[in-house]
Amino acid sequence: DEELGWVLKPGMKGLWQREGEAFVEINKEGWRDRYYPKTKPENTLRIALLGDSFTEAFQVSMEESFWEIMESKLQEKCPKVEGKNVEVINFGVRGYGTAQELILLRQQVWDYDPDLVILAFFIGNDLINNSPVLEYNKYRPFFVLQDGKLVADLSFRDLTPKEVNSSGLTTVDKLPAWLVNNSRILQVAKKVEMDYKLRMFSKEYDRLVKNNFRPPPDAVWQETWEVTEGLIALMAEEVEEKKADFFVVFIPDPKQVHYDRLDRLRYMRENQIDDLLYPNKRVKDWGDRYGFPVIDLTERFQVYAEENEACLHGFENSALCVGHWNVEGHRLAARIIRKQICRQLTINNNN
């Protein structure tokens, strides 16, 4: 996609089995959700949800996703929306960073006239996604700081496939597609090389992720934090101009909410991290500064995981306590977010 880098293909459907297992269907507008007309029905509270793969939620069925649960529970248990229809529209797309989410808000989300915009911010990779230096997949729009102002960088449109993502290309990809599609040997060779590249990428990614929990170690990380803060501030400002409400939901990294406290302490010690909640505090500070609520799931997830010795991330067919939310994680997230939204709607109504 020339504006966003990539989008979900309208009308596609199939069984997702890479991590978890769910039947996935993309609606005709290109979202992993049921179809919603752009004209908002009367007496409706419409919520737009922006995010990445945690929001897209291919790993669980739509009925088990936090946004679907949240939609039904708001109607049932929030007095401030009693008698109203509630619609939570999922605009999540895997791999999206804050830059893509801001562009998506401007170009498509406002067509649906939402009353509330929620940005699901995942500390595990959203910072990295916003940096043209740190991010490995360059086929995406970025924003960069020029004279203290955020300027869109759309140079990805001119990149060659190798410049886009060298870690995602194999020697076999240089061959004609028809040849690869008809050769089991070439397909196996491609998989072997790709598995090796993914292992190498995973090691490099783990090295980068540690810096999410530390004060910026260099100028690149400092600018990444500043750009991300600026993008979220712009989003909050534009939502306010549209007379809608804005929330940020802080999605914790699996390392922050592992049920074993000793495991968390070991990770901190081995990687010289003083405070696993460093990014949470920075994002909360942005909310205080720019006037939007931050719903931080970390503490509640951590307490629940410890009390129940539960992995809220991960699946039996991949790995436990890592990756994306499982069904239990989605249920807990829905409960926390629903309560906070209901509370904030009450405060807004009283004001």
C-alpha positions in Angstrom: 0.0 0.0 0.0 1.5 3.4 -1.0 0.3 5.1 2.1 0.6 2.5 4.8 3.2 0.0 3.5 0.8 -2.9 3.6 -2.9 -3.6 4.5 -5.0 -6.7 5.0 -6.6 -8.0 1.8 -10.4 -7.6 1.8 -12.4 -10.9 1.7 -9.5 -13.2 2.6 -10.2 -16.0 5.0 -8.5 -19.1 6.3 -7.2 -21.1 9.3 -4.4 -19.5 11.2 -2.2 -22.1 12.9 1.3 -20.5 13.3 0.6 -19.4 16.9 -2.6 -20.5 18.4 -5.4 -21.6 16.1 -8.3 -19.6 14.7 -10.4 -19.1 11.6 -9.6 -15.7 10.4 -11.8 -13.6 8.0 -11.1 -10.1 6.7 -14.2 -8.1 5.9 -14.8 -6.2 2.6 -13.3 -3.0 4.0 -10.0 -4.8 4.9 -10.4 -5.2 8.7 -10.3 -8.3 10.9 -13.8 -7.7 12.2 -17.5 -7.9 11.1 -18.6 -5.3 8.6 -19.7 -1.9 9.9 -21.3 0.7 7.6 -19.4 4.0 7.7 -22.6 5.9 8.6 -22.9 5.5 12.4 -26.4 4.4 13.5 -28.3 6.6 15.9 -28.0 6.0 19.6 -24.6 4.3 19.1 -21.3 4.6 21.0 -18.7 3.8 18.4 -15.1 3.0 19.4 -12.2 2.8 17.0 -9.3 0.6 18.0 -5.9 1.2 16.5 -3.0 -1.3 17.1 -0.8 -4.0 15.7 -0.9 -7.8 15.9 -2.1 -7.8 19.5 -5.2 -5.9 18.2 -5.5 -7.9 15.0 -5.5 -11.0 17.2 -5.2 -13.8 14.6 -4.2 -16.2 17.3 -7.7 -16.5 18.8 -11.2 -16.5 17.3 -13.0 -13.2 16.9 -15.4 -14.1 19.7 -12.4 -14.6 22.1 -10.7 -11.4 21.2 -10.5 -8.6 23.8 -12.3 -6.1 21.5 -15.2 -8.4 20.9 -15.6 -9.2 24.6 -15.2 -5.6 25.5 -18.0 -4.6 23.1 -20.5 -6.9 24.6 -19.5 -6.3 28.2 -19.7 -2.5 27.8 -23.3 -2.8 26.8 -24.1 -5.2 29.6 -22.2 -3.6 32.5 -21.7 0.1 32.0 -24.6 2.3 33.2 -23.4 5.2 31.1 -24.1 3.4 27.9 -27.3 1.7 29.0 -29.8 1.7 26.2 -27.1 2.4 23.6 -25.7 0.2 21.0 -21.9 -0.2 21.4 -19.6 -0.8 18.4 -15.9 -1.5 18.8 -14.3 -1.5 15.3 -11.0 -3.3 15.1 -8.4 -1.4 12.9 -5.5 -3.5 14.1 -2.9 -4.7 11.5 0.2 -6.7 12.3 3.5 -4.9 12.3 2.0 -1.4 12.3 3.8 1.3 14.3 2.5 4.6 15.6 3.3 6.3 12.3 1.0 4.0 10.3 -1.7 4.2 13.0 -1.7 8.0 12.8 -1.9 7.9 9.0 -4.7 5.3 9.2 -6.6 7.5 11.6 -6.4 10.5 9.3 -7.2 8.6 6.1 -9.8 6.0 7.0 -10.9 5.9 10.6 -12.6 9.2 10.7 -14.9 8.0 7.9 -16.6 5.9 10.6 -17.2 8.9 13.0 -15.9 7.3 16.2 -16.8 8.7 19.6 -13.7 7.2 21.2 -10.3 6.3 19.7 -8.2 3.8 21.5 -4.5 3.4 20.7 -3.2 0.0 21.8 0.6 0.7 22.3 2.8 -2.4 22.6 6.1 -1.6 24.2 7.7 -4.8 22.7 8.1 -3.3 19.3 6.2 -0.1 18.7 9.2 2.1 19.5 11.4 0.1 17.1 8.7 0.2 14.4 8.9 4.0 14.6 12.6 4.2 13.8 14.0 4.0 10.2 17.3 3.0 11.8 16.1 0.3 14.3 13.2 -1.2 12.2 14.3 -4.1 9.9 11.2 -3.9 7.6 11.7 -0.6 5.8 8.6 -0.8 3.6 6.6 1.5 5.8 6.1 5.2 6.3 8.1 6.9 9.0 8.1 10.3 10.6 11.4 12.0 11.3 12.3 15.1 13.3 13.3 18.2 11.3 13.9 21.4 13.2 11.9 20.0 16.0 8.9 19.1 13.9 7.6 15.8 12.7 7.9 15.3 8.9 6.5 12.3 7.0 9.1 10.2 5.2 7.5 8.2 2.4 10.7 7.1 0.7 9.8 3.5 1.2 7.9 3.7 -2.1 11.2 3.8 -4.0 13.0 0.9 -2.3 14.1 -2.3 -4.0 13.0 -5.6 -2.5 16.4 -6.2 -1.0 16.4 -2.7 0.6 12.9 -3.3 2.0 13.8 -6.4 4.1 17.0 -8.3 3.4 16.3 -10.7 6.3 13.0 -11.7 4.5 14.6 -12.7 1.2 16.3 -16.0 0.4 18.5 -17.2 -2.5 15.5 -19.1 -3.9 13.4 -15.8 -4.1 15.7 -14.8 -7.0 14.2 -17.6 -9.1 10.9 -17.4 -11.1 7.9 -17.9 -8.8 6.4 -20.6 -11.2 9.6 -22.7 -10.8 9.6 -22.5 -7.0 5.8 -23.2 -6.8 6.4 -26.5 -8.7 9.6 -27.7 -7.0 9.4 -29.3 -3.6 13.2 -29.3 -3.4 13.3 -25.5 -3.9 10.5 -25.0 -1.4 12.4 -27.0 1.2 15.6 -25.1 0.5 13.8 -21.8 0.9 12.3 -22.9 4.2 15.7 -24.0 5.6 17.4 -20.7 4.6 14.4 -18.7 6.0 14.4 -20.6 9.3 18.1 -19.8 9.7 17.5 -16.1 8.9 14.7 -16.0 11.4 16.9 -17.4 14.1 19.6 -14.7 13.4 16.9 -12.0 13.3 15.5 -13.2 16.6 18.9 -12.8 18.3 19.3 -9.3 16.9 15.7 -8.4 17.9 16.2 -9.6 21.5 19.3 -7.4 21.7 17.3 -4.4 20.6 14.3 -5.1 22.8 16.3 -4.8 26.0 16.6 -1.0 25.3 12.8 -0.7 25.6 13.3 -1.0 29.4 16.2 1.5 29.7 16.7 5.2 29.4 17.8 5.9 25.7 21.4 4.6 25.4 22.2 6.7 22.3 20.9 9.5 20.0 19.0 7.0 17.8 16.9 5.7 20.8 16.5 9.2 22.1 15.0 10.3 18.8 12.9 7.2 18.6 11.3 8.1 22.0 10.8 11.7 20.9 9.2 10.7 17.6 6.9 8.3 19.3 5.8 10.8 21.9 5.2 13.4 19.2 3.1 11.0 17.1 0.9 10.1 20.1 0.6 13.8 21.0 -0.5 14.6 17.4 -3.0 11.8 17.6 -4.4 13.0 20.9 -4.7 16.6 19.5 -6.5 15.5 16.3 -8.9 13.3 18.2 -9.7 16.3 20.5 -10.3 18.5 17.5 -12.9 16.0 16.3 -14.7 16.2 19.6 -14.0 12.6 20.4 -12.2 10.9 23.4 -8.8 9.4 23.3 -7.2 6.6 25.3 -3.9 4.8 25.2 -3.9 1.2 26.3 -0.4 0.1 27.3 0.2 -3.5 26.3 3.0 -5.0 28.4 5.8 -7.1 27.0 5.6 -10.8 28.1 8.8 -10.3 30.1 7.1 -7.7 32.3 4.3 -10.0 33.3 5.9 -13.4 33.6 4.3 -15.3 36.5 7.7 -16.1 38.0 9.0 -13.1 39.8 12.5 -14.7 39.9 12.4 -15.0 36.1 11.7 -11.3 35.8 14.5 -10.4 38.2 16.9 -12.7 36.4 16.1 -11.0 33.1 16.7 -7.6 34.7 20.0 -8.7 36.2 21.3 -10.4 33.1 20.5 -7.3 30.9 21.4 -4.6 33.4 17.8 -3.2 33.6 17.0 -1.2 36.7 13.3 -0.9 36.2 11.1 -3.0 33.9 8.4 -0.4 34.2 10.6 2.4 32.8 8.6 2.6 29.5 5.2 2.5 31.4 6.2 5.6 33.4 7.2 7.5 30.3 3.9 6.7 28.5 1.9 7.6 31.7 3.8 10.9 31.8 2.8 11.6 28.2 -0.9 11.1 29.2 -0.5 13.5 32.1 1.2 16.1 29.9 -1.2 15.9 26.9 -4.4 15.2 28.8 -5.4 11.7 27.8 -6.0 8.6 30.0 -3.5 5.7 29.9 -4.8 2.3 30.7 -1.7 0.3 31.8 -2.4 -3.4 31.8 0.9 -4.4 33.3 0.3 -4.4 37.0 -3.0 -6.3 36.8 -1.5 -8.8 34.3 1.4 -9.3 36.6 -0.7 -9.9 39.7 -3.1 -12.2 37.9 -0.2 -14.2 36.4 1.5 -14.6 39.8 -1.6 -15.6 41.7 -2.7 -18.1 39.1 0.8 -19.2 37.9 -0.6 -18.4 34.4 1.0 -17.6 31.1 -1.2 -14.9 29.6 0.9 -15.0 26.4 1.7 -18.0 24.2 0.2 -21.2 23.0 0.9 -25.0 23.1 1.6 -25.1 19.4 4.3 -22.3 19.7 5.6 -21.5 23.2 4.1 -20.4 26.5 4.7 -17.1 28.2 6.0 -15.5 25.0 4.4 -14.1 21.9 0.8 -12.9 21.8 -2.1 -13.1 24.2 -3.9 -16.4 24.5 -7.6 -16.6 25.4 -6.9 -16.0 29.1 -4.9 -12.9 28.2 -7.6 -11.5 26.0 -10.3 -12.0 28.7 -8.3 -10.2 31.3 -7.5 -7.3 28.9 -11.1 -7.0 28.0 -12.2 -6.8 31.7 -9.6 -4.2 32.6 -10.1 -2.0 29.6 -13.9 -2.2 29.9 -13.9 -1.1 33.5 -11.5 1.8 32.8 -13.5 3.1 29.8 -16.8 2.9 31.8 -15.2 4.8 34.7 -13.8 7.5 32.3 -17.2 7.8 30.5 -18.7 8.4 33.9 -16.2 11.1 34.7 -16.7 12.8 31.3 -20.4 12.7 31.8 -20.2 14.3 35.2 -18.0 17.1 33.8 
